[in-house]
Amino acid sequence: MKVLVLGASGFIGLPVAQALVRAGHSVYGVTRSAMKAKQLAAEEIIPIVAEVSKPDTWVNHVANMDVVVDAVGGMEIKTLSNAMLSAVSQAAKAHRPSVAPKLSYIYSSGTWVHGDSRSEVVTDTTPTTKPMPLVAWRVEQENRVISDPNVNGIVIRPALLYGRSGSLLAPLFKGAAEGKVAWPGTPGGRYALIHCDDLADLYVRVAENSQLVGGKIFDAANDFTESQEDVLNKLVEVSGAKGPEWLPADNPYYQALSSTALLRPYLARALLGWQPRKPGLVDGMATYFAAWKATSDTNESTGRSFTEHK
């Protein structure tokens, strides 16, 4: 296959692009940084230096692709998501023969659309009627993707990510490295989680079977949830930091981070034979904390810890 990954240097996009390359596919990666482009090239990913916010700088590559993966994150994602879908959809309509298979478009959403509940089990096909306010807009965007007439739309919803540089857990690890484990919310919650490598494997399976699973929405999470207290206490043990300290969930981001999802995904396992392999966050905490520290040593900035946000 020929695959275009938007956001190819990001926490989701890079492992996905690497996994697609290992699977034998030709992978093109859009990144705005010339330095990141060199890193992509070193991974045998064909770099396209362009701004995802300016589709005219990359959309000309779309017509001859088999799959486009939207793995873009950042502060402007609410606006960018529909702009990128619209650009790809119009390019496919204008430049792909009508008799050709539809271009597959994989959109990266997230399990926060399931909302916050410590009592109700949810699955891939549970109606998303109470999303977390921070991501409420994603429900409509998911529907746009799977109903777009010009592309074969598919949605993947990653759970809370861990591994490598830490993703949203990086501020937690940074605080631990500075001596204090702090996290928004209250005791008693549980997390649905997924390692970035296991997530990348799902993207490969979805891409390779995209003509069979068009219109589907896949939740991407481990078979089990993990206690918030277990996660924090294990980090205290591993890092030697003080805590844990619970912070007020007093803004939409903290509310989303502290939300519980009793997630039992089944579609990817049933349709694609997908099975996460990595140890859970608690069991592998020493390894994951060490990986974050090694990554943070090579980055110019590791952001702020949660206590610095107070």
PDB file of C-alpha atoms in Angstrom:
ATOM      1  CA  MET A   1       0.000   0.000   0.000  1.00  0.00           C
ATOM      2  CA  LYS A   2       0.867   3.666  -0.307  1.00  0.00           C
ATOM      3  CA  VAL A   3      -0.033   5.459   2.910  1.00  0.00           C
ATOM      4  CA  LEU A   4       0.048   9.157   3.758  1.00  0.00           C
ATOM      5  CA  VAL A   5       0.372   9.916   7.474  1.00  0.00           C
ATOM      6  CA  LEU A   6      -0.613  13.411   8.580  1.00  0.00           C
ATOM      7  CA  GLY A   7       1.227  14.284  11.782  1.00  0.00           C
ATOM      8  CA  ALA A   8       3.896  11.674  11.109  1.00  0.00           C
ATOM      9  CA  SER A   9       6.345  12.972  13.713  1.00  0.00           C
ATOM     10  CA  GLY A  10       3.816  12.946  16.568  1.00  0.00           C
ATOM     11  CA  PHE A  11       3.262  10.531  19.447  1.00  0.00           C
ATOM     12  CA  ILE A  12       0.680   8.536  17.484  1.00  0.00           C
ATOM     13  CA  GLY A  13       1.821   9.299  13.956  1.00  0.00           C
ATOM     14  CA  LEU A  14       5.465   8.243  14.252  1.00  0.00           C
ATOM     15  CA  PRO A  15       4.884   4.748  15.704  1.00  0.00           C
ATOM     16  CA  VAL A  16       2.097   4.239  13.152  1.00  0.00           C
ATOM     17  CA  ALA A  17       4.344   5.262  10.256  1.00  0.00           C
ATOM     18  CA  GLN A  18       7.183   3.077  11.558  1.00  0.00           C
ATOM     19  CA  ALA A  19       4.872   0.086  11.935  1.00  0.00           C
ATOM     20  CA  LEU A  20       3.526   0.544   8.407  1.00  0.00           C
ATOM     21  CA  VAL A  21       7.086   0.647   7.058  1.00  0.00           C
ATOM     22  CA  ARG A  22       7.955  -2.562   8.929  1.00  0.00           C
ATOM     23  CA  ALA A  23       4.869  -4.167   7.404  1.00  0.00           C
ATOM     24  CA  GLY A  24       6.289  -3.477   3.948  1.00  0.00           C
ATOM     25  CA  HIS A  25       4.248  -0.481   2.860  1.00  0.00           C
ATOM     26  CA  SER A  26       5.361   2.753   1.190  1.00  0.00           C
ATOM     27  CA  VAL A  27       4.783   5.454   3.777  1.00  0.00           C
ATOM     28  CA  TYR A  28       4.737   9.211   3.250  1.00  0.00           C
ATOM     29  CA  GLY A  29       4.848  11.418   6.319  1.00  0.00           C
ATOM     30  CA  VAL A  30       3.776  15.048   6.551  1.00  0.00           C
ATOM     31  CA  THR A  31       5.760  17.157   9.007  1.00  0.00           C
ATOM     32  CA  ARG A  32       6.333  20.888   9.182  1.00  0.00           C
ATOM     33  CA  SER A  33       9.919  20.614  10.439  1.00  0.00           C
ATOM     34  CA  ALA A  34      12.947  20.071   8.202  1.00  0.00           C
ATOM     35  CA  MET A  35      14.722  18.473  11.174  1.00  0.00           C
ATOM     36  CA  LYS A  36      11.827  16.077  11.716  1.00  0.00           C
ATOM     37  CA  ALA A  37      11.859  15.329   7.995  1.00  0.00           C
ATOM     38  CA  LYS A  38      15.422  14.027   8.324  1.00  0.00           C
ATOM     39  CA  GLN A  39      14.343  11.826  11.208  1.00  0.00           C
ATOM     40  CA  LEU A  40      11.478  10.450   9.130  1.00  0.00           C
ATOM     41  CA  ALA A  41      13.811   9.736   6.225  1.00  0.00           C
ATOM     42  CA  ALA A  42      16.107   7.816   8.582  1.00  0.00           C
ATOM     43  CA  GLU A  43      13.102   5.625   9.428  1.00  0.00           C
ATOM     44  CA  GLU A  44      12.474   4.944   5.695  1.00  0.00           C
ATOM     45  CA  ILE A  45       9.436   7.208   5.780  1.00  0.00           C
ATOM     46  CA  ILE A  46       9.239   9.504   2.751  1.00  0.00           C
ATOM     47  CA  PRO A  47       9.039  13.019   4.234  1.00  0.00           C
ATOM     48  CA  ILE A  48       6.755  15.754   2.978  1.00  0.00           C
ATOM     49  CA  VAL A  49       7.618  19.083   4.586  1.00  0.00           C
ATOM     50  CA  ALA A  50       4.315  20.942   4.774  1.00  0.00           C
ATOM     51  CA  GLU A  51       1.871  22.569   7.166  1.00  0.00           C
ATOM     52  CA  VAL A  52      -1.110  20.329   7.868  1.00  0.00           C
ATOM     53  CA  SER A  53      -3.057  23.541   8.482  1.00  0.00           C
ATOM     54  CA  LYS A  54      -2.467  24.434   4.817  1.00  0.00           C
ATOM     55  CA  PRO A  55      -3.850  21.469   2.863  1.00  0.00           C
ATOM     56  CA  ASP A  56      -2.802  22.951  -0.471  1.00  0.00           C
ATOM     57  CA  THR A  57       0.822  22.174   0.524  1.00  0.00           C
ATOM     58  CA  TRP A  58       0.243  18.406   0.748  1.00  0.00           C
ATOM     59  CA  VAL A  59      -3.154  17.459  -0.684  1.00  0.00           C
ATOM     60  CA  ASN A  60      -1.717  16.933  -4.182  1.00  0.00           C
ATOM     61  CA  HIS A  61      -0.240  13.666  -2.872  1.00  0.00           C
ATOM     62  CA  VAL A  62      -3.634  12.246  -1.917  1.00  0.00           C
ATOM     63  CA  ALA A  63      -5.026  11.024  -5.230  1.00  0.00           C
ATOM     64  CA  ASN A  64      -2.542   8.178  -5.671  1.00  0.00           C
ATOM     65  CA  MET A  65      -2.617   6.961  -2.079  1.00  0.00           C
ATOM     66  CA  ASP A  66      -4.444   3.898  -0.805  1.00  0.00           C
ATOM     67  CA  VAL A  67      -4.839   5.181   2.748  1.00  0.00           C
ATOM     68  CA  VAL A  68      -4.591   8.532   4.521  1.00  0.00           C
ATOM     69  CA  VAL A  69      -4.075   8.513   8.301  1.00  0.00           C
ATOM     70  CA  ASP A  70      -4.999  11.613  10.302  1.00  0.00           C
ATOM     71  CA  ALA A  71      -2.782  11.454  13.400  1.00  0.00           C
ATOM     72  CA  VAL A  72      -2.595  15.199  13.964  1.00  0.00           C
ATOM     73  CA  GLY A  73      -2.731  16.607  17.487  1.00  0.00           C
ATOM     74  CA  GLY A  74      -2.223  20.007  19.059  1.00  0.00           C
ATOM     75  CA  MET A  75      -4.227  23.015  20.143  1.00  0.00           C
ATOM     76  CA  GLU A  76      -5.835  23.664  16.749  1.00  0.00           C
ATOM     77  CA  ILE A  77      -7.084  20.132  16.220  1.00  0.00           C
ATOM     78  CA  LYS A  78     -10.766  21.050  16.546  1.00  0.00           C
ATOM     79  CA  THR A  79     -10.512  23.292  13.485  1.00  0.00           C
ATOM     80  CA  LEU A  80      -7.965  21.221  11.599  1.00  0.00           C
ATOM     81  CA  SER A  81      -9.789  17.890  11.751  1.00  0.00           C
ATOM     82  CA  ASN A  82     -12.638  18.884   9.477  1.00  0.00           C
ATOM     83  CA  ALA A  83     -10.405  21.006   7.243  1.00  0.00           C
ATOM     84  CA  MET A  84      -8.141  18.017   6.571  1.00  0.00           C
ATOM     85  CA  LEU A  85     -11.061  15.668   5.958  1.00  0.00           C
ATOM     86  CA  SER A  86     -12.674  18.144   3.572  1.00  0.00           C
ATOM     87  CA  ALA A  87      -9.425  18.652   1.656  1.00  0.00           C
ATOM     88  CA  VAL A  88      -8.831  14.912   1.271  1.00  0.00           C
ATOM     89  CA  SER A  89     -12.457  14.264   0.352  1.00  0.00           C
ATOM     90  CA  GLN A  90     -12.489  16.927  -2.356  1.00  0.00           C
ATOM     91  CA  ALA A  91      -9.134  15.795  -3.737  1.00  0.00           C
ATOM     92  CA  ALA A  92     -10.362  12.208  -3.918  1.00  0.00           C
ATOM     93  CA  LYS A  93     -13.538  13.304  -5.675  1.00  0.00           C
ATOM     94  CA  ALA A  94     -11.682  15.486  -8.165  1.00  0.00           C
ATOM     95  CA  HIS A  95      -8.709  13.288  -8.997  1.00  0.00           C
ATOM     96  CA  ARG A  96      -9.551   9.622  -8.419  1.00  0.00           C
ATOM     97  CA  PRO A  97     -11.380   7.703 -11.165  1.00  0.00           C
ATOM     98  CA  SER A  98     -14.965   6.949 -10.246  1.00  0.00           C
ATOM     99  CA  VAL A  99     -14.378   3.226 -10.846  1.00  0.00           C
ATOM    100  CA  ALA A 100     -11.404   3.081  -8.454  1.00  0.00           C
ATOM    101  CA  PRO A 101     -11.831   1.837  -4.872  1.00  0.00           C
ATOM    102  CA  LYS A 102     -12.487   4.662  -2.467  1.00  0.00           C
ATOM    103  CA  LEU A 103      -9.499   6.190  -0.736  1.00  0.00           C
ATOM    104  CA  SER A 104      -9.472   5.028   2.887  1.00  0.00           C
ATOM    105  CA  TYR A 105      -9.297   7.738   5.547  1.00  0.00           C
ATOM    106  CA  ILE A 106      -8.432   6.765   9.127  1.00  0.00           C
ATOM    107  CA  TYR A 107      -9.292   9.405  11.702  1.00  0.00           C
ATOM    108  CA  SER A 108      -7.718   9.442  15.174  1.00  0.00           C
ATOM    109  CA  SER A 109     -10.311  10.312  17.814  1.00  0.00           C
ATOM    110  CA  GLY A 110     -10.140   9.182  21.457  1.00  0.00           C
ATOM    111  CA  THR A 111     -12.041   7.308  24.148  1.00  0.00           C
ATOM    112  CA  TRP A 112     -12.843  10.494  26.059  1.00  0.00           C
ATOM    113  CA  VAL A 113     -15.928  10.664  23.821  1.00  0.00           C
ATOM    114  CA  HIS A 114     -17.380   7.961  26.108  1.00  0.00           C
ATOM    115  CA  GLY A 115     -17.459  10.437  28.981  1.00  0.00           C
ATOM    116  CA  ASP A 116     -16.904   9.732  32.672  1.00  0.00           C
ATOM    117  CA  SER A 117     -18.576   6.868  34.515  1.00  0.00           C
ATOM    118  CA  ARG A 118     -17.370   4.677  37.350  1.00  0.00           C
ATOM    119  CA  SER A 119     -20.276   2.255  36.994  1.00  0.00           C
ATOM    120  CA  GLU A 120     -21.254   1.822  33.327  1.00  0.00           C
ATOM    121  CA  VAL A 121     -19.277  -0.494  31.018  1.00  0.00           C
ATOM    122  CA  VAL A 122     -18.868   0.891  27.490  1.00  0.00           C
ATOM    123  CA  THR A 123     -17.810  -0.696  24.187  1.00  0.00           C
ATOM    124  CA  ASP A 124     -16.947   0.393  20.654  1.00  0.00           C
ATOM    125  CA  THR A 125     -20.627   0.539  19.741  1.00  0.00           C
ATOM    126  CA  THR A 126     -21.988   2.239  22.866  1.00  0.00           C
ATOM    127  CA  PRO A 127     -23.731   5.509  21.866  1.00  0.00           C
ATOM    128  CA  THR A 128     -21.546   8.504  22.729  1.00  0.00           C
ATOM    129  CA  THR A 129     -24.191  10.652  24.379  1.00  0.00           C
ATOM    130  CA  LYS A 130     -22.150  12.159  27.241  1.00  0.00           C
ATOM    131  CA  PRO A 131     -18.638  12.956  25.960  1.00  0.00           C
ATOM    132  CA  MET A 132     -16.183  14.903  28.066  1.00  0.00           C
ATOM    133  CA  PRO A 133     -16.710  18.623  27.301  1.00  0.00           C
ATOM    134  CA  LEU A 134     -13.148  19.016  26.020  1.00  0.00           C
ATOM    135  CA  VAL A 135     -13.787  16.596  23.158  1.00  0.00           C
ATOM    136  CA  ALA A 136     -17.546  16.845  22.656  1.00  0.00           C
ATOM    137  CA  TRP A 137     -16.902  18.141  19.135  1.00  0.00           C
ATOM    138  CA  ARG A 138     -15.263  14.836  18.175  1.00  0.00           C
ATOM    139  CA  VAL A 139     -18.589  12.985  18.138  1.00  0.00           C
ATOM    140  CA  GLU A 140     -19.787  15.011  15.161  1.00  0.00           C
ATOM    141  CA  GLN A 141     -16.386  14.732  13.494  1.00  0.00           C
ATOM    142  CA  GLU A 142     -16.441  10.939  13.789  1.00  0.00           C
ATOM    143  CA  ASN A 143     -19.820  10.928  12.058  1.00  0.00           C
ATOM    144  CA  ARG A 144     -18.477  13.155   9.290  1.00  0.00           C
ATOM    145  CA  VAL A 145     -15.623  10.740   8.664  1.00  0.00           C
ATOM    146  CA  ILE A 146     -17.670   7.560   8.446  1.00  0.00           C
ATOM    147  CA  SER A 147     -20.413   9.177   6.351  1.00  0.00           C
ATOM    148  CA  ASP A 148     -18.252  11.122   3.883  1.00  0.00           C
ATOM    149  CA  PRO A 149     -19.338  10.114   0.359  1.00  0.00           C
ATOM    150  CA  ASN A 150     -15.901  10.402  -1.234  1.00  0.00           C
ATOM    151  CA  VAL A 151     -13.713   8.421   1.164  1.00  0.00           C
ATOM    152  CA  ASN A 152     -13.845   5.104   2.959  1.00  0.00           C
ATOM    153  CA  GLY A 153     -13.927   6.555   6.461  1.00  0.00           C
ATOM    154  CA  ILE A 154     -12.774   4.693   9.580  1.00  0.00           C
ATOM    155  CA  VAL A 155     -12.290   5.946  13.157  1.00  0.00           C
ATOM    156  CA  ILE A 156      -9.809   4.725  15.768  1.00  0.00           C
ATOM    157  CA  ARG A 157     -10.252   5.920  19.347  1.00  0.00           C
ATOM    158  CA  PRO A 158      -7.045   5.505  21.368  1.00  0.00           C
ATOM    159  CA  ALA A 159      -7.424   5.208  25.129  1.00  0.00           C
ATOM    160  CA  LEU A 160      -4.967   7.014  27.430  1.00  0.00           C
ATOM    161  CA  LEU A 161      -1.564   6.404  25.865  1.00  0.00           C
ATOM    162  CA  TYR A 162       1.607   5.285  27.594  1.00  0.00           C
ATOM    163  CA  GLY A 163       5.121   4.216  26.623  1.00  0.00           C
ATOM    164  CA  ARG A 164       8.109   5.957  25.014  1.00  0.00           C
ATOM    165  CA  SER A 165       8.013   9.709  25.679  1.00  0.00           C
ATOM    166  CA  GLY A 166       4.879   9.417  27.786  1.00  0.00           C
ATOM    167  CA  SER A 167       2.273  11.360  25.787  1.00  0.00           C
ATOM    168  CA  LEU A 168      -0.245  12.871  28.234  1.00  0.00           C
ATOM    169  CA  LEU A 169       1.520  11.128  31.115  1.00  0.00           C
ATOM    170  CA  ALA A 170       4.713  13.131  30.538  1.00  0.00           C
ATOM    171  CA  PRO A 171       3.757  15.883  33.043  1.00  0.00           C
ATOM    172  CA  LEU A 172       3.056  13.177  35.639  1.00  0.00           C
ATOM    173  CA  PHE A 173       6.500  11.658  35.076  1.00  0.00           C
ATOM    174  CA  LYS A 174       8.142  15.078  35.093  1.00  0.00           C
ATOM    175  CA  GLY A 175       6.595  15.845  38.456  1.00  0.00           C
ATOM    176  CA  ALA A 176       7.832  12.508  39.797  1.00  0.00           C
ATOM    177  CA  ALA A 177      11.344  13.253  38.555  1.00  0.00           C
ATOM    178  CA  GLU A 178      11.155  16.575  40.412  1.00  0.00           C
ATOM    179  CA  GLY A 179      10.059  14.859  43.618  1.00  0.00           C
ATOM    180  CA  LYS A 180       6.251  14.891  43.694  1.00  0.00           C
ATOM    181  CA  VAL A 181       3.596  12.680  42.113  1.00  0.00           C
ATOM    182  CA  ALA A 182       0.448  14.735  41.491  1.00  0.00           C
ATOM    183  CA  TRP A 183      -2.600  14.059  39.336  1.00  0.00           C
ATOM    184  CA  PRO A 184      -6.003  15.705  38.832  1.00  0.00           C
ATOM    185  CA  GLY A 185      -9.131  14.048  40.142  1.00  0.00           C
ATOM    186  CA  THR A 186     -10.263  11.989  43.115  1.00  0.00           C
ATOM    187  CA  PRO A 187      -9.499   8.423  44.233  1.00  0.00           C
ATOM    188  CA  GLY A 188     -11.587   5.532  42.975  1.00  0.00           C
ATOM    189  CA  GLY A 189     -11.322   5.968  39.223  1.00  0.00           C
ATOM    190  CA  ARG A 190      -9.995   3.523  36.656  1.00  0.00           C
ATOM    191  CA  TYR A 191      -8.179   4.048  33.384  1.00  0.00           C
ATOM    192  CA  ALA A 192      -8.492   2.438  29.995  1.00  0.00           C
ATOM    193  CA  LEU A 193      -4.961   2.492  28.574  1.00  0.00           C
ATOM    194  CA  ILE A 194      -3.008   1.473  25.476  1.00  0.00           C
ATOM    195  CA  HIS A 195       0.712   1.366  24.690  1.00  0.00           C
ATOM    196  CA  CYS A 196       1.704   3.370  21.619  1.00  0.00           C
ATOM    197  CA  ASP A 197       3.239   0.274  19.962  1.00  0.00           C
ATOM    198  CA  ASP A 198       0.074  -1.794  20.382  1.00  0.00           C
ATOM    199  CA  LEU A 199      -1.915   1.139  19.032  1.00  0.00           C
ATOM    200  CA  ALA A 200       0.360   1.302  15.984  1.00  0.00           C
ATOM    201  CA  ASP A 201      -0.278  -2.389  15.336  1.00  0.00           C
ATOM    202  CA  LEU A 202      -4.007  -1.689  15.250  1.00  0.00           C
ATOM    203  CA  TYR A 203      -3.530   1.094  12.702  1.00  0.00           C
ATOM    204  CA  VAL A 204      -1.618  -1.310  10.451  1.00  0.00           C
ATOM    205  CA  ARG A 205      -4.371  -3.911  10.693  1.00  0.00           C
ATOM    206  CA  VAL A 206      -7.074  -1.343  10.007  1.00  0.00           C
ATOM    207  CA  ALA A 207      -5.154   0.101   7.049  1.00  0.00           C
ATOM    208  CA  GLU A 208      -4.508  -3.309   5.512  1.00  0.00           C
ATOM    209  CA  ASN A 209      -8.163  -4.294   5.912  1.00  0.00           C
ATOM    210  CA  SER A 210      -9.611  -0.862   5.273  1.00  0.00           C
ATOM    211  CA  GLN A 211     -11.717  -1.927   2.300  1.00  0.00           C
ATOM    212  CA  LEU A 212     -13.420  -4.443   4.591  1.00  0.00           C
ATOM    213  CA  VAL A 213     -13.963  -2.285   7.672  1.00  0.00           C
ATOM    214  CA  GLY A 214     -15.052   1.017   6.167  1.00  0.00           C
ATOM    215  CA  GLY A 215     -17.555   2.864   8.332  1.00  0.00           C
ATOM    216  CA  LYS A 216     -16.387   1.171  11.538  1.00  0.00           C
ATOM    217  CA  ILE A 217     -15.291   2.864  14.773  1.00  0.00           C
ATOM    218  CA  PHE A 218     -12.693   1.009  16.845  1.00  0.00           C
ATOM    219  CA  ASP A 219     -11.903   1.642  20.507  1.00  0.00           C
ATOM    220  CA  ALA A 220      -8.211   0.947  21.140  1.00  0.00           C
ATOM    221  CA  ALA A 221      -7.517  -0.162  24.710  1.00  0.00           C
ATOM    222  CA  ASN A 222      -6.070  -3.008  26.734  1.00  0.00           C
ATOM    223  CA  ASP A 223      -8.329  -5.850  27.862  1.00  0.00           C
ATOM    224  CA  PHE A 224      -8.249  -4.484  31.402  1.00  0.00           C
ATOM    225  CA  THR A 225      -8.561  -1.142  33.151  1.00  0.00           C
ATOM    226  CA  GLU A 226      -6.135   0.040  35.842  1.00  0.00           C
ATOM    227  CA  SER A 227      -6.805   1.801  39.127  1.00  0.00           C
ATOM    228  CA  GLN A 228      -5.704   5.431  39.280  1.00  0.00           C
ATOM    229  CA  GLU A 229      -4.389   4.857  42.803  1.00  0.00           C
ATOM    230  CA  ASP A 230      -2.374   1.830  41.661  1.00  0.00           C
ATOM    231  CA  VAL A 231      -0.811   3.881  38.865  1.00  0.00           C
ATOM    232  CA  LEU A 232       0.144   6.771  41.136  1.00  0.00           C
ATOM    233  CA  ASN A 233       1.355   4.613  44.013  1.00  0.00           C
ATOM    234  CA  LYS A 234       3.503   2.535  41.676  1.00  0.00           C
ATOM    235  CA  LEU A 235       5.088   5.689  40.280  1.00  0.00           C
ATOM    236  CA  VAL A 236       5.832   6.858  43.834  1.00  0.00           C
ATOM    237  CA  GLU A 237       7.499   3.500  44.491  1.00  0.00           C
ATOM    238  CA  VAL A 238       9.516   3.521  41.270  1.00  0.00           C
ATOM    239  CA  SER A 239      10.582   7.166  41.361  1.00  0.00           C
ATOM    240  CA  GLY A 240      11.064   7.679  45.088  1.00  0.00           C
ATOM    241  CA  ALA A 241       8.952  10.825  44.884  1.00  0.00           C
ATOM    242  CA  LYS A 242       6.483  12.061  47.479  1.00  0.00           C
ATOM    243  CA  GLY A 243       2.752  11.647  47.061  1.00  0.00           C
ATOM    244  CA  PRO A 244       0.459  10.968  45.527  1.00  0.00           C
ATOM    245  CA  GLU A 245      -1.308  14.314  45.669  1.00  0.00           C
ATOM    246  CA  TRP A 246      -4.745  14.777  44.133  1.00  0.00           C
ATOM    247  CA  LEU A 247      -5.280  18.072  42.317  1.00  0.00           C
ATOM    248  CA  PRO A 248      -8.643  19.763  41.674  1.00  0.00           C
ATOM    249  CA  ALA A 249     -10.065  18.874  38.266  1.00  0.00           C
ATOM    250  CA  ASP A 250     -10.969  22.514  37.744  1.00  0.00           C
ATOM    251  CA  ASN A 251     -10.659  22.862  33.978  1.00  0.00           C
ATOM    252  CA  PRO A 252     -11.864  20.820  30.977  1.00  0.00           C
ATOM    253  CA  TYR A 253      -8.438  19.268  30.375  1.00  0.00           C
ATOM    254  CA  TYR A 254      -8.053  18.073  33.960  1.00  0.00           C
ATOM    255  CA  GLN A 255     -11.638  16.814  33.923  1.00  0.00           C
ATOM    256  CA  ALA A 256     -10.876  14.716  30.854  1.00  0.00           C
ATOM    257  CA  LEU A 257      -7.617  13.398  32.331  1.00  0.00           C
ATOM    258  CA  SER A 258      -9.358  12.344  35.528  1.00  0.00           C
ATOM    259  CA  SER A 259     -12.315  10.665  33.813  1.00  0.00           C
ATOM    260  CA  THR A 260     -13.028   6.955  34.205  1.00  0.00           C
ATOM    261  CA  ALA A 261     -13.861   4.710  31.266  1.00  0.00           C
ATOM    262  CA  LEU A 262     -14.829   1.120  32.059  1.00  0.00           C
ATOM    263  CA  LEU A 263     -13.996   0.188  28.494  1.00  0.00           C
ATOM    264  CA  ARG A 264     -14.450  -3.283  27.016  1.00  0.00           C
ATOM    265  CA  PRO A 265     -13.588  -2.936  23.320  1.00  0.00           C
ATOM    266  CA  TYR A 266     -14.331  -5.917  21.098  1.00  0.00           C
ATOM    267  CA  LEU A 267     -14.494  -4.921  17.421  1.00  0.00           C
ATOM    268  CA  ALA A 268     -10.757  -4.878  16.649  1.00  0.00           C
ATOM    269  CA  ARG A 269     -10.284  -8.239  18.310  1.00  0.00           C
ATOM    270  CA  ALA A 270     -13.283  -9.805  16.584  1.00  0.00           C
ATOM    271  CA  LEU A 271     -12.748  -8.378  13.101  1.00  0.00           C
ATOM    272  CA  LEU A 272      -8.969  -7.967  12.892  1.00  0.00           C
ATOM    273  CA  GLY A 273      -7.494 -10.379  15.430  1.00  0.00           C
ATOM    274  CA  TRP A 274      -5.829  -7.476  17.235  1.00  0.00           C
ATOM    275  CA  GLN A 275      -4.419  -8.192  20.677  1.00  0.00           C
ATOM    276  CA  PRO A 276      -2.339  -5.754  22.757  1.00  0.00           C
ATOM    277  CA  ARG A 277       0.921  -7.334  23.938  1.00  0.00           C
ATOM    278  CA  LYS A 278       2.708  -4.759  26.070  1.00  0.00           C
ATOM    279  CA  PRO A 279       2.656  -4.938  29.886  1.00  0.00           C
ATOM    280  CA  GLY A 280       0.157  -2.636  31.535  1.00  0.00           C
ATOM    281  CA  LEU A 281       1.192   0.721  32.931  1.00  0.00           C
ATOM    282  CA  VAL A 282       1.475  -0.466  36.540  1.00  0.00           C
ATOM    283  CA  ASP A 283       3.339  -3.689  35.739  1.00  0.00           C
ATOM    284  CA  GLY A 284       5.763  -1.929  33.410  1.00  0.00           C
ATOM    285  CA  MET A 285       6.055   1.349  35.321  1.00  0.00           C
ATOM    286  CA  ALA A 286       9.811   1.092  35.966  1.00  0.00           C
ATOM    287  CA  THR A 287      10.475   0.561  32.260  1.00  0.00           C
ATOM    288  CA  TYR A 288       8.102   3.289  31.115  1.00  0.00           C
ATOM    289  CA  PHE A 289       9.400   5.842  33.615  1.00  0.00           C
ATOM    290  CA  ALA A 290      12.977   5.075  32.537  1.00  0.00           C
ATOM    291  CA  ALA A 291      11.970   5.442  28.880  1.00  0.00           C
ATOM    292  CA  TRP A 292      10.421   8.828  29.593  1.00  0.00           C
ATOM    293  CA  LYS A 293      13.578   9.974  31.407  1.00  0.00           C
ATOM    294  CA  ALA A 294      15.776   8.852  28.518  1.00  0.00           C
ATOM    295  CA  THR A 295      13.530  10.639  26.039  1.00  0.00           C
ATOM    296  CA  SER A 296      13.325  13.814  28.111  1.00  0.00           C
ATOM    297  CA  ASP A 297      17.127  13.967  28.282  1.00  0.00           C
ATOM    298  CA  THR A 298      17.235  14.271  24.482  1.00  0.00           C
ATOM    299  CA  ASN A 299      14.395  16.791  24.119  1.00  0.00           C
ATOM    300  CA  GLU A 300      14.840  20.536  24.366  1.00  0.00           C
ATOM    301  CA  SER A 301      11.677  20.865  26.422  1.00  0.00           C
ATOM    302  CA  THR A 302       9.646  18.369  28.397  1.00  0.00           C
ATOM    303  CA  GLY A 303       6.824  20.749  29.279  1.00  0.00           C
ATOM    304  CA  ARG A 304       5.539  21.441  32.765  1.00  0.00           C
ATOM    305  CA  SER A 305       4.575  19.063  35.529  1.00  0.00           C
ATOM    306  CA  PHE A 306       1.044  19.125  36.950  1.00  0.00           C
ATOM    307  CA  THR A 307       2.223  20.925  40.075  1.00  0.00           C
ATOM    308  CA  GLU A 308       3.669  23.677  37.869  1.00  0.00           C
ATOM    309  CA  HIS A 309       0.218  24.128  36.321  1.00  0.00           C
ATOM    310  CA  LYS A 310      -1.380  24.814  39.715  1.00  0.00           C
TER     311      LYS A 310
END
